[in-house]
Amino acid sequence: MEGEWREGRLYPLLGILALGTFLFSTFNDNLTTTFPVLWQPIMGFVGTNSTHFVITDDGRGNQSVVYFNGWNSYWLMEKSVWGPSRSKVSNMLKIGAQMGLTVCRTWAFSDEDGPNALQLSPGVFNERVFRGLDYVIVEARKRGIRLILSLVNNLDAFGGKVRYVRWAQEAGFNVSSSVNDSFFSHSAIKDYYKAYIKAIVTRKNSLSRIKYSEEPAIFAWELINEPRCSSNSSASVLQAWITEMAVYIKSLDQKHLVTVGLEGFYGPKTAERSGVNPGEWAASLGTDFIQNSAINSIDFASVHAYPDSWIKHTDLEAKEKFLSIWMDAHISDGESVLKKPVLFTEVGFPLPINEKEHDRMLKNVYDRIYESAKKREAGAGALIWQLVEEGVEEYADKFSFIPADYPATYKLITQQSCRLRRIFSSSQTNQNSC
Ligand SMILES: *[C@@H]1O[C@H](CO)[C@@H](O)[C@H](O)[C@H]1NC(C)=O
Ligand SMILES: *[C@@H]1O[C@H](CO)[C@@H](O)[C@H](O)[C@H]1NC(C)=O
Ligand SMILES: *[C@@H]1O[C@H](CO)[C@@H](O)[C@H](O)[C@H]1NC(C)=O
Ligand SMILES: *[C@@H]1O[C@H](CO)[C@@H](O)[C@H](O)[C@H]1NC(C)=O
Ligand SMILES: *[C@@H]1O[C@H](CO)[C@@H](O)[C@H](O)[C@H]1NC(C)=O
């Protein structure tokens, strides 16, 4: 009897509760996918003044010099495509902000077949994935973080330049000589890439209603992740491509900085620097740090640092020595040859393998940047490769880690953020996590 009574009353009640929960979560999901964001923090654009990054146009009419501590999480867009995993993205940005980091480098491309591809075929986009990128940008701004958005991969992951070449072949173009590197020279492929640039740069964010070209939470456009063009070791093919593409972006967007995405190797034309390269092989990859970064429309130089992969089978001291010379050379080039800021956009040391060694190498990088900041030199910051969090381990490589799992590393990163900030802010300024 009691049982019947309970069934009679409780089941409709449970039904209403369940329906309410369903409606709430659906509505909630729609709130962040359909309705515009009405309030956004004020943010200035990042600009340059000779060898310095400056924050301009902050509404107060002043330019201030700034040095950056930042990180890479290349997977943000992909995790923003589907509602349930979006919390991973906002949480990662929150963790970054808690560590005092102010710039995050991430992929604004996905050219590989599959449900998360942004570009399905040349100039054809998956709107759902684009909304994922919209979400990343809105969340970054909310946390006071600026994004370096990379526009294509030299490597095969997420499609890369090889995918563009295949599209051209599928369209019937005769792409025969040095197939993969024809990405940089074939006119049809260059047109595909320009169409991509145009779609991204002129995109209007579906959440904030702000055009990407007007969005201060975008730090810079990066032309390509780690370009190499080994079929033309003199670097002239890449030089022409960078020039053409950088000029093209600037024709669409005058507010944002543009960088290349180089690893930083010196080419044969910069023979005096060949001793700085990690090996003879590095001069034959078709890139040249000096020439490529000197191009007018390139606003700042990008450099990576992977001593562990580049000079294998050496001891810690040899790696430290390499790193020190590598950083000094590039900062000095920025200072006296390029007269542009130099940002170390990927620095990676295997962490889970050797925590102590990792932190020692990272501290070397941070000390050099700190010294540069104190002297107002061209070494403008470093971005660690790369941070992940629980539930996104599928994106982890041997250089990736969850910050909370490594308290000493977490502290090292946070201290760097704080001491860089302290150089430039008066004591009464809000120090956030510092
Ligand atoms: C650029 O830097 C120079 C030298 O530090 C300074 O004199 C000048 O005022 C700066 N320009 C702007 C627009 O802030
Ligand atoms: C600009 O900066 C200077 C020096 O830091 C300061 O004295 C001045 O009040 C600032 N101007 C505005 C409009 O914030
Ligand atoms: C494709 O181009 C190569 C030279 O780049 C040429 O030798 C070949 O005949 C061409 N093939 C066709 C089908 O046009
Ligand atoms: C081009 O790239 C693809 C994918 O990485 C690779 O399998 C192929 O060997 C490359 N072709 C040449 C000619 O290097
Ligand atoms: C590289 O490309 C340039 C321009 O196309 C050409 O003049 C030069 O001979 C090429 N160099 C090599 C080593 O292939």
Short mmCIF file of C-alpha atoms and ligand atoms in Angstrom, two decimals:
data_model
loop_
_atom_site.label_atom_id
_atom_site.label_comp_id
_atom_site.label_asym_id
_atom_site.label_seq_id
_atom_site.Cartn_x
_atom_site.Cartn_y
_atom_site.Cartn_z
CA MET A 1 0.00 0.00 0.00
CA GLU A 2 2.63 2.37 1.10
CA GLY A 3 4.50 1.29 -1.94
CA GLU A 4 1.63 2.18 -4.22
CA TRP A 5 1.25 5.57 -2.61
CA ARG A 6 4.91 6.25 -3.08
CA GLU A 7 4.84 5.23 -6.68
CA GLY A 8 1.79 7.35 -7.27
CA ARG A 9 3.37 10.52 -5.92
CA LEU A 10 7.05 10.07 -6.34
CA TYR A 11 7.30 9.06 -9.96
CA PRO A 12 5.74 12.23 -11.39
CA LEU A 13 7.90 14.23 -9.01
CA LEU A 14 11.04 12.43 -10.21
CA GLY A 15 9.87 12.97 -13.77
CA ILE A 16 9.56 16.70 -13.25
CA LEU A 17 12.97 16.85 -11.58
CA ALA A 18 14.56 14.91 -14.39
CA LEU A 19 12.90 17.06 -17.02
CA GLY A 20 14.04 20.19 -15.17
CA THR A 21 17.61 18.95 -15.01
CA PHE A 22 17.52 18.09 -18.69
CA LEU A 23 16.12 21.46 -19.67
CA PHE A 24 18.55 23.28 -17.43
CA SER A 25 21.61 21.54 -18.83
CA THR A 26 20.41 21.95 -22.40
CA PHE A 27 19.67 25.59 -21.82
CA ASN A 28 22.97 26.05 -20.04
CA ASP A 29 24.86 24.53 -22.96
CA ASN A 30 22.90 26.79 -25.30
CA LEU A 31 23.77 29.79 -23.19
CA THR A 32 27.40 29.39 -24.05
CA THR A 33 26.88 28.33 -27.65
CA THR A 34 23.99 30.47 -28.87
CA PHE A 35 23.76 33.66 -26.90
CA PRO A 36 26.32 36.43 -27.17
CA VAL A 37 28.63 37.32 -24.33
CA LEU A 38 27.52 40.71 -23.10
CA TRP A 39 30.42 41.70 -20.91
CA GLN A 40 34.14 41.33 -21.58
CA PRO A 41 37.12 42.74 -19.71
CA ILE A 42 38.89 45.68 -21.31
CA MET A 43 42.19 44.65 -22.84
CA GLY A 44 44.86 46.46 -24.82
CA PHE A 45 46.44 45.15 -28.01
CA VAL A 46 50.01 43.91 -27.96
CA GLY A 47 52.29 45.96 -30.16
CA THR A 48 56.01 46.44 -30.51
CA ASN A 49 58.34 49.38 -30.11
CA SER A 50 61.72 48.37 -31.50
CA THR A 51 62.91 45.40 -29.37
CA HIS A 52 60.07 45.62 -26.84
CA PHE A 53 56.56 44.34 -26.65
CA VAL A 54 54.18 47.04 -25.50
CA ILE A 55 50.55 47.01 -24.53
CA THR A 56 48.84 49.75 -26.47
CA ASP A 57 45.43 51.25 -26.69
CA ASP A 58 44.41 50.19 -23.21
CA GLY A 59 41.91 53.00 -22.99
CA ARG A 60 44.31 55.08 -20.88
CA GLY A 61 46.44 56.29 -23.73
CA ASN A 62 49.70 54.91 -22.36
CA GLN A 63 52.06 52.32 -23.77
CA SER A 64 53.77 50.05 -21.31
CA VAL A 65 56.67 47.70 -21.96
CA VAL A 66 55.89 44.09 -21.09
CA TYR A 67 57.76 40.78 -20.81
CA PHE A 68 55.82 37.54 -20.96
CA ASN A 69 55.59 34.28 -19.17
CA GLY A 70 53.37 31.84 -20.99
CA TRP A 71 52.61 28.33 -22.10
CA ASN A 72 51.43 26.09 -24.90
CA SER A 73 48.23 23.99 -24.85
CA TYR A 74 47.71 23.17 -28.48
CA TRP A 75 44.47 21.22 -27.94
CA LEU A 76 42.12 23.98 -26.76
CA MET A 77 40.02 24.30 -29.93
CA GLU A 78 39.46 20.57 -30.27
CA LYS A 79 38.29 20.29 -26.67
CA SER A 80 35.90 23.21 -27.21
CA VAL A 81 33.99 21.62 -30.05
CA TRP A 82 31.74 19.48 -27.86
CA GLY A 83 29.97 20.94 -24.82
CA PRO A 84 31.02 18.34 -22.24
CA SER A 85 34.76 18.86 -22.68
CA ARG A 86 34.62 22.66 -22.71
CA SER A 87 35.15 22.76 -18.97
CA LYS A 88 38.65 21.35 -19.62
CA VAL A 89 39.45 24.42 -21.66
CA SER A 90 38.14 26.99 -19.22
CA ASN A 91 39.87 25.13 -16.41
CA MET A 92 43.22 25.05 -18.23
CA LEU A 93 43.00 28.79 -18.84
CA LYS A 94 42.09 29.31 -15.20
CA ILE A 95 45.10 27.28 -14.07
CA GLY A 96 47.33 29.30 -16.39
CA ALA A 97 46.00 32.54 -14.95
CA GLN A 98 46.53 31.25 -11.42
CA MET A 99 50.18 30.67 -12.29
CA GLY A 100 50.41 34.28 -13.44
CA LEU A 101 50.77 33.28 -17.10
CA THR A 102 49.45 35.82 -19.59
CA VAL A 103 49.96 34.24 -23.01
CA CYS A 104 48.98 30.86 -24.41
CA ARG A 105 49.98 29.49 -27.81
CA THR A 106 47.48 27.16 -29.43
CA TRP A 107 46.43 25.67 -32.77
CA ALA A 108 43.90 27.59 -34.84
CA PHE A 109 43.97 24.88 -37.49
CA SER A 110 42.63 21.39 -37.94
CA ASP A 111 42.85 20.16 -41.51
CA GLU A 112 42.73 16.45 -40.90
CA ASP A 113 39.66 14.41 -41.85
CA GLY A 114 37.36 13.70 -38.93
CA PRO A 115 34.60 15.19 -36.80
CA ASN A 116 36.91 17.84 -35.34
CA ALA A 117 38.30 19.16 -38.62
CA LEU A 118 37.92 22.91 -38.93
CA GLN A 119 38.72 22.98 -42.64
CA LEU A 120 36.96 20.18 -44.50
CA SER A 121 38.32 21.05 -47.92
CA PRO A 122 39.93 24.26 -49.18
CA GLY A 123 37.82 27.16 -47.97
CA VAL A 124 35.07 24.92 -46.56
CA PHE A 125 34.65 25.04 -42.80
CA ASN A 126 32.86 23.17 -40.05
CA GLU A 127 30.94 25.90 -38.23
CA ARG A 128 30.70 23.80 -35.10
CA VAL A 129 34.49 23.65 -34.81
CA PHE A 130 34.78 27.35 -35.55
CA ARG A 131 32.47 27.96 -32.60
CA GLY A 132 34.91 25.95 -30.53
CA LEU A 133 37.62 28.43 -31.44
CA ASP A 134 35.21 31.28 -30.63
CA TYR A 135 34.81 29.76 -27.19
CA VAL A 136 38.58 29.50 -26.62
CA ILE A 137 39.01 33.19 -27.41
CA VAL A 138 36.17 34.33 -25.15
CA GLU A 139 37.41 32.18 -22.25
CA ALA A 140 40.99 33.42 -22.67
CA ARG A 141 39.90 37.03 -22.54
CA LYS A 142 37.80 36.35 -19.48
CA ARG A 143 41.01 35.22 -17.71
CA GLY A 144 43.17 38.04 -19.00
CA ILE A 145 45.14 35.70 -21.26
CA ARG A 146 46.20 36.46 -24.82
CA LEU A 147 46.49 33.80 -27.52
CA ILE A 148 49.13 33.22 -30.14
CA LEU A 149 47.15 31.47 -32.86
CA SER A 150 49.10 29.23 -35.21
CA LEU A 151 47.55 28.84 -38.67
CA VAL A 152 48.98 25.63 -40.14
CA ASN A 153 51.33 22.82 -39.22
CA ASN A 154 54.54 21.94 -41.01
CA LEU A 155 54.19 18.51 -39.40
CA ASP A 156 51.51 15.97 -40.29
CA ALA A 157 49.55 16.28 -37.04
CA PHE A 158 46.09 17.83 -37.61
CA GLY A 159 46.60 17.70 -41.38
CA GLY A 160 49.53 20.00 -41.91
CA LYS A 161 51.03 21.21 -45.14
CA VAL A 162 50.80 17.68 -46.58
CA ARG A 163 47.01 17.90 -46.42
CA TYR A 164 47.08 21.06 -48.54
CA VAL A 165 49.29 19.34 -51.07
CA ARG A 166 46.88 16.40 -51.25
CA TRP A 167 43.95 18.77 -51.79
CA ALA A 168 45.77 20.25 -54.76
CA GLN A 169 46.50 16.80 -56.16
CA GLU A 170 42.88 15.77 -55.69
CA ALA A 171 41.86 18.88 -57.61
CA GLY A 172 44.02 17.69 -60.51
CA PHE A 173 47.02 19.98 -60.14
CA ASN A 174 50.37 18.57 -61.19
CA VAL A 175 52.29 18.70 -57.94
CA SER A 176 55.27 16.58 -58.69
CA SER A 177 58.57 18.07 -57.70
CA SER A 178 59.57 17.97 -54.00
CA VAL A 179 55.95 17.22 -53.24
CA ASN A 180 55.52 18.33 -49.63
CA ASP A 181 57.53 21.50 -49.97
CA SER A 182 55.38 22.60 -52.91
CA PHE A 183 53.16 23.91 -50.11
CA PHE A 184 55.47 26.92 -50.12
CA SER A 185 55.64 27.49 -53.86
CA HIS A 186 52.67 26.07 -55.79
CA SER A 187 50.33 28.92 -56.64
CA ALA A 188 47.09 26.96 -56.15
CA ILE A 189 48.23 25.79 -52.71
CA LYS A 190 49.27 29.29 -51.72
CA ASP A 191 45.79 30.43 -52.71
CA TYR A 192 44.22 27.73 -50.50
CA TYR A 193 46.28 28.93 -47.57
CA LYS A 194 45.40 32.57 -48.21
CA ALA A 195 41.72 31.66 -48.29
CA TYR A 196 42.23 30.02 -44.92
CA ILE A 197 43.95 33.09 -43.50
CA LYS A 198 41.12 35.25 -44.74
CA ALA A 199 38.42 33.05 -43.21
CA ILE A 200 40.11 33.09 -39.82
CA VAL A 201 41.19 36.70 -39.65
CA THR A 202 37.86 38.09 -40.84
CA ARG A 203 35.79 35.71 -38.70
CA LYS A 204 33.22 37.28 -36.41
CA ASN A 205 33.09 35.53 -33.06
CA SER A 206 29.65 33.97 -32.62
CA LEU A 207 29.74 34.50 -28.85
CA SER A 208 31.29 37.93 -28.44
CA ARG A 209 30.27 39.33 -31.85
CA ILE A 210 33.79 40.73 -32.11
CA LYS A 211 35.72 40.19 -35.32
CA TYR A 212 38.92 38.24 -34.75
CA SER A 213 40.80 41.11 -36.40
CA GLU A 214 39.46 43.42 -33.65
CA GLU A 215 40.01 41.07 -30.73
CA PRO A 216 42.70 42.17 -28.25
CA ALA A 217 42.81 38.70 -26.65
CA ILE A 218 44.62 37.60 -29.80
CA PHE A 219 48.30 38.31 -29.19
CA ALA A 220 49.53 37.45 -32.66
CA TRP A 221 49.08 35.33 -35.77
CA GLU A 222 51.71 32.67 -36.33
CA LEU A 223 52.11 31.67 -39.97
CA ILE A 224 53.17 28.05 -39.51
CA ASN A 225 54.35 25.79 -36.72
CA GLU A 226 58.03 24.90 -37.23
CA PRO A 227 58.41 25.46 -41.00
CA ARG A 228 61.04 23.47 -42.82
CA CYS A 229 61.70 23.39 -46.54
CA SER A 230 64.62 21.01 -46.95
CA SER A 231 64.27 20.84 -50.72
CA ASN A 232 65.59 24.41 -50.90
CA SER A 233 68.28 24.68 -48.28
CA SER A 234 69.16 28.27 -49.20
CA ALA A 235 65.95 29.42 -47.49
CA SER A 236 64.86 31.51 -50.45
CA VAL A 237 61.63 29.58 -51.12
CA LEU A 238 60.53 29.96 -47.53
CA GLN A 239 61.64 33.57 -47.51
CA ALA A 240 59.34 34.38 -50.43
CA TRP A 241 56.44 32.48 -48.88
CA ILE A 242 56.77 34.21 -45.48
CA THR A 243 56.92 37.61 -47.14
CA GLU A 244 53.85 36.97 -49.27
CA MET A 245 51.76 35.56 -46.41
CA ALA A 246 52.76 38.13 -43.81
CA VAL A 247 51.93 40.96 -46.21
CA TYR A 248 48.61 39.27 -46.93
CA ILE A 249 47.63 39.05 -43.25
CA LYS A 250 48.60 42.68 -42.71
CA SER A 251 46.35 43.67 -45.60
CA LEU A 252 43.40 42.15 -43.71
CA ASP A 253 44.37 42.99 -40.15
CA GLN A 254 46.50 45.96 -39.09
CA LYS A 255 45.98 45.50 -35.35
CA HIS A 256 47.72 42.22 -34.72
CA LEU A 257 51.33 41.18 -34.68
CA VAL A 258 52.58 38.49 -37.05
CA THR A 259 55.36 36.00 -36.41
CA VAL A 260 56.68 33.03 -38.38
CA GLY A 261 56.77 30.06 -35.99
CA LEU A 262 60.43 29.21 -36.63
CA GLU A 263 62.52 26.86 -34.55
CA GLY A 264 65.34 29.35 -34.90
CA PHE A 265 68.04 27.53 -36.88
CA TYR A 266 70.61 29.55 -38.76
CA GLY A 267 70.98 28.90 -42.49
CA PRO A 268 74.05 28.72 -44.70
CA LYS A 269 73.91 32.46 -45.38
CA THR A 270 74.46 33.16 -41.70
CA ALA A 271 77.67 31.19 -41.54
CA GLU A 272 79.03 33.16 -38.60
CA ARG A 273 76.26 31.68 -36.48
CA SER A 274 76.60 28.07 -37.65
CA GLY A 275 78.37 27.12 -34.42
CA VAL A 276 75.24 28.07 -32.48
CA ASN A 277 73.10 25.48 -34.31
CA PRO A 278 72.60 22.15 -32.55
CA GLY A 279 74.28 20.33 -35.46
CA GLU A 280 75.26 20.64 -39.10
CA TRP A 281 71.88 19.23 -40.12
CA ALA A 282 70.16 22.35 -38.79
CA ALA A 283 71.55 24.59 -41.54
CA SER A 284 70.05 22.46 -44.32
CA LEU A 285 66.37 22.73 -43.42
CA GLY A 286 65.58 25.66 -45.68
CA THR A 287 65.15 28.17 -42.87
CA ASP A 288 67.28 31.01 -41.63
CA PHE A 289 66.47 32.74 -38.38
CA ILE A 290 68.00 36.06 -39.38
CA GLN A 291 66.70 36.38 -42.93
CA ASN A 292 63.25 34.98 -42.18
CA SER A 293 62.71 37.12 -39.09
CA ALA A 294 64.03 40.27 -40.73
CA ILE A 295 61.09 40.46 -43.15
CA ASN A 296 59.32 43.79 -42.68
CA SER A 297 55.85 42.43 -41.99
CA ILE A 298 57.18 40.05 -39.35
CA ASP A 299 56.85 41.89 -36.04
CA PHE A 300 58.75 39.63 -33.70
CA ALA A 301 61.00 36.61 -33.90
CA SER A 302 60.00 33.18 -32.65
CA VAL A 303 62.41 30.54 -31.38
CA HIS A 304 62.00 27.03 -29.97
CA ALA A 305 64.38 25.17 -27.67
CA TYR A 306 64.57 21.38 -27.41
CA PRO A 307 68.12 20.52 -26.36
CA ASP A 308 67.04 17.04 -25.39
CA SER A 309 65.83 16.20 -28.90
CA TRP A 310 68.35 18.27 -30.83
CA ILE A 311 71.57 17.15 -29.15
CA LYS A 312 70.93 13.62 -28.06
CA HIS A 313 73.34 11.48 -26.10
CA THR A 314 74.99 14.31 -24.23
CA ASP A 315 75.07 15.06 -20.55
CA LEU A 316 73.23 17.77 -18.70
CA GLU A 317 76.17 20.18 -18.75
CA ALA A 318 76.43 19.98 -22.54
CA LYS A 319 72.72 20.66 -22.88
CA GLU A 320 72.91 23.58 -20.50
CA LYS A 321 75.82 25.02 -22.41
CA PHE A 322 73.99 24.67 -25.70
CA LEU A 323 70.86 26.30 -24.28
CA SER A 324 72.79 29.22 -22.88
CA ILE A 325 74.57 29.95 -26.17
CA TRP A 326 71.34 29.39 -28.12
CA MET A 327 69.42 31.93 -26.05
CA ASP A 328 72.22 34.50 -25.94
CA ALA A 329 72.69 34.37 -29.71
CA HIS A 330 69.00 34.88 -30.50
CA ILE A 331 68.50 37.63 -27.95
CA SER A 332 71.57 39.40 -29.25
CA ASP A 333 70.29 39.06 -32.84
CA GLY A 334 66.99 40.59 -31.80
CA GLU A 335 68.84 43.38 -30.06
CA SER A 336 71.40 44.36 -32.65
CA VAL A 337 70.47 42.84 -36.03
CA LEU A 338 66.68 42.47 -36.18
CA LYS A 339 65.69 45.19 -33.70
CA LYS A 340 62.63 43.18 -32.82
CA PRO A 341 61.49 41.30 -29.72
CA VAL A 342 62.44 37.62 -29.55
CA LEU A 343 59.90 35.29 -28.01
CA PHE A 344 60.86 31.72 -27.09
CA THR A 345 57.51 30.26 -28.12
CA GLU A 346 58.33 26.63 -27.24
CA VAL A 347 60.74 25.51 -24.58
CA GLY A 348 60.50 21.84 -23.70
CA PHE A 349 62.42 19.44 -21.50
CA PRO A 350 61.21 15.93 -20.73
CA LEU A 351 59.57 16.17 -17.34
CA PRO A 352 58.15 12.87 -16.19
CA ILE A 353 61.51 11.31 -17.05
CA ASN A 354 63.67 13.57 -14.92
CA GLU A 355 62.04 16.22 -12.82
CA LYS A 356 65.21 17.73 -11.36
CA GLU A 357 66.89 18.06 -14.74
CA HIS A 358 63.72 19.55 -16.19
CA ASP A 359 63.50 22.23 -13.55
CA ARG A 360 67.17 23.07 -13.82
CA MET A 361 66.89 23.59 -17.57
CA LEU A 362 63.69 25.58 -17.22
CA LYS A 363 65.28 27.75 -14.55
CA ASN A 364 68.13 28.50 -16.96
CA VAL A 365 65.59 29.76 -19.48
CA TYR A 366 63.71 31.80 -16.91
CA ASP A 367 66.87 33.35 -15.47
CA ARG A 368 67.98 34.44 -18.93
CA ILE A 369 64.58 36.01 -19.67
CA TYR A 370 64.55 37.72 -16.29
CA GLU A 371 68.00 39.16 -16.92
CA SER A 372 66.82 40.32 -20.35
CA ALA A 373 63.76 41.99 -18.81
CA LYS A 374 65.82 43.77 -16.17
CA LYS A 375 68.11 45.16 -18.85
CA ARG A 376 65.16 45.80 -21.23
CA GLU A 377 66.78 43.50 -23.80
CA ALA A 378 65.06 41.81 -26.74
CA GLY A 379 64.51 38.45 -24.99
CA ALA A 380 60.83 39.06 -24.36
CA GLY A 381 59.56 35.88 -22.77
CA ALA A 382 59.28 32.11 -22.82
CA LEU A 383 56.36 29.74 -23.36
CA ILE A 384 56.62 26.31 -21.82
CA TRP A 385 55.73 23.24 -23.92
CA GLN A 386 53.20 22.13 -22.81
CA LEU A 387 50.52 22.02 -20.17
CA VAL A 388 47.72 19.49 -20.01
CA GLU A 389 45.27 18.56 -17.31
CA GLU A 390 43.35 15.58 -16.07
CA GLY A 391 41.19 14.10 -18.80
CA VAL A 392 43.21 15.40 -21.75
CA GLU A 393 46.20 13.10 -21.40
CA GLU A 394 45.66 11.96 -24.99
CA TYR A 395 47.45 15.17 -26.06
CA ALA A 396 50.46 14.60 -23.85
CA ASP A 397 53.96 13.94 -25.17
CA LYS A 398 57.09 13.46 -23.09
CA PHE A 399 57.35 17.21 -22.58
CA SER A 400 53.78 17.61 -21.29
CA PHE A 401 52.57 17.71 -17.73
CA ILE A 402 49.73 18.55 -15.38
CA PRO A 403 51.10 21.48 -13.34
CA ALA A 404 49.51 20.34 -10.07
CA ASP A 405 51.36 17.02 -10.30
CA TYR A 406 54.75 18.76 -10.08
CA PRO A 407 54.68 21.25 -7.18
CA ALA A 408 58.31 22.33 -7.61
CA THR A 409 57.80 23.07 -11.31
CA TYR A 410 54.52 24.81 -10.57
CA LYS A 411 56.31 27.05 -8.11
CA LEU A 412 59.16 27.78 -10.53
CA ILE A 413 56.72 28.87 -13.24
CA THR A 414 54.67 31.00 -10.87
CA GLN A 415 57.75 32.70 -9.44
CA GLN A 416 58.88 33.63 -12.92
CA SER A 417 55.50 35.23 -13.66
CA CYS A 418 55.70 37.20 -10.45
CA ARG A 419 59.24 38.46 -10.69
CA LEU A 420 58.74 39.58 -14.29
CA ARG A 421 55.66 41.48 -13.23
CA ARG A 422 57.41 43.00 -10.25
CA ILE A 423 60.02 44.68 -12.45
CA PHE A 424 57.36 46.74 -14.14
CA SER A 425 54.66 47.37 -11.58
CA SER A 426 54.64 49.69 -8.64
CA SER A 427 54.20 47.98 -5.28
CA GLN A 428 50.57 48.98 -4.83
CA THR A 429 49.46 47.40 -8.12
CA ASN A 430 47.26 44.35 -7.83
CA GLN A 431 49.61 41.37 -8.03
CA ASN A 432 47.03 38.62 -8.40
CA SER A 433 48.79 35.40 -7.53
CA CYS A 434 52.07 37.04 -6.61
C1 LIG B 1 59.41 53.72 -28.01
O1 LIG B 1 60.57 53.57 -27.25
C2 LIG B 1 61.37 54.74 -27.22
C3 LIG B 1 62.69 54.38 -26.57
O2 LIG B 1 62.51 53.60 -25.44
C4 LIG B 1 60.60 55.81 -26.51
O3 LIG B 1 61.36 57.00 -26.44
C5 LIG B 1 59.31 56.09 -27.25
O4 LIG B 1 58.52 57.00 -26.55
C6 LIG B 1 58.54 54.80 -27.43
N1 LIG B 1 57.43 55.04 -28.33
C7 LIG B 1 56.19 54.95 -27.94
C8 LIG B 1 55.15 55.22 -28.96
O5 LIG B 1 55.89 54.63 -26.81
C1 LIG B 2 50.92 57.44 -18.28
O1 LIG B 2 52.07 56.99 -17.59
C2 LIG B 2 52.71 57.99 -16.83
C3 LIG B 2 53.99 57.41 -16.28
O2 LIG B 2 53.82 56.11 -15.85
C4 LIG B 2 51.77 58.49 -15.75
O3 LIG B 2 52.39 59.50 -15.00
C5 LIG B 2 50.50 59.03 -16.39
O4 LIG B 2 49.59 59.38 -15.42
C6 LIG B 2 49.89 57.98 -17.32
N1 LIG B 2 48.81 58.57 -18.05
C7 LIG B 2 47.60 58.05 -18.07
C8 LIG B 2 46.58 58.77 -18.89
O5 LIG B 2 47.34 57.02 -17.46
C1 LIG B 3 54.03 17.42 -64.28
O1 LIG B 3 55.13 18.30 -64.18
C2 LIG B 3 56.38 17.72 -64.46
C3 LIG B 3 57.47 18.76 -64.26
O2 LIG B 3 57.26 19.47 -63.11
C4 LIG B 3 56.39 17.20 -65.89
O3 LIG B 3 57.61 16.52 -66.12
C5 LIG B 3 55.24 16.23 -66.10
O4 LIG B 3 55.16 15.87 -67.46
C6 LIG B 3 53.91 16.88 -65.69
N1 LIG B 3 52.84 15.90 -65.78
C7 LIG B 3 51.69 16.18 -66.37
C8 LIG B 3 50.68 15.07 -66.36
O5 LIG B 3 51.44 17.26 -66.85
C1 LIG B 4 55.59 13.85 -47.64
O1 LIG B 4 54.99 13.70 -46.36
C2 LIG B 4 54.40 12.46 -46.17
C3 LIG B 4 53.70 12.49 -44.84
O2 LIG B 4 54.61 12.85 -43.83
C4 LIG B 4 55.45 11.37 -46.21
O3 LIG B 4 54.85 10.11 -46.02
C5 LIG B 4 56.17 11.43 -47.54
O4 LIG B 4 57.23 10.53 -47.54
C6 LIG B 4 56.68 12.83 -47.84
N1 LIG B 4 57.16 12.89 -49.20
C7 LIG B 4 58.37 13.28 -49.52
C8 LIG B 4 58.72 13.27 -50.97
O5 LIG B 4 59.18 13.67 -48.67
C1 LIG B 5 66.07 27.70 -54.08
O1 LIG B 5 65.03 28.38 -54.72
C2 LIG B 5 65.48 29.53 -55.38
C3 LIG B 5 64.24 30.30 -55.84
O2 LIG B 5 63.31 29.43 -56.42
C4 LIG B 5 66.39 29.13 -56.51
O3 LIG B 5 66.85 30.29 -57.20
C5 LIG B 5 67.58 28.38 -55.91
O4 LIG B 5 68.38 27.89 -56.92
C6 LIG B 5 67.11 27.23 -55.04
N1 LIG B 5 68.26 26.71 -54.33
C7 LIG B 5 68.41 25.43 -54.08
C8 LIG B 5 69.65 25.04 -53.31
O5 LIG B 5 67.61 24.59 -54.41
#
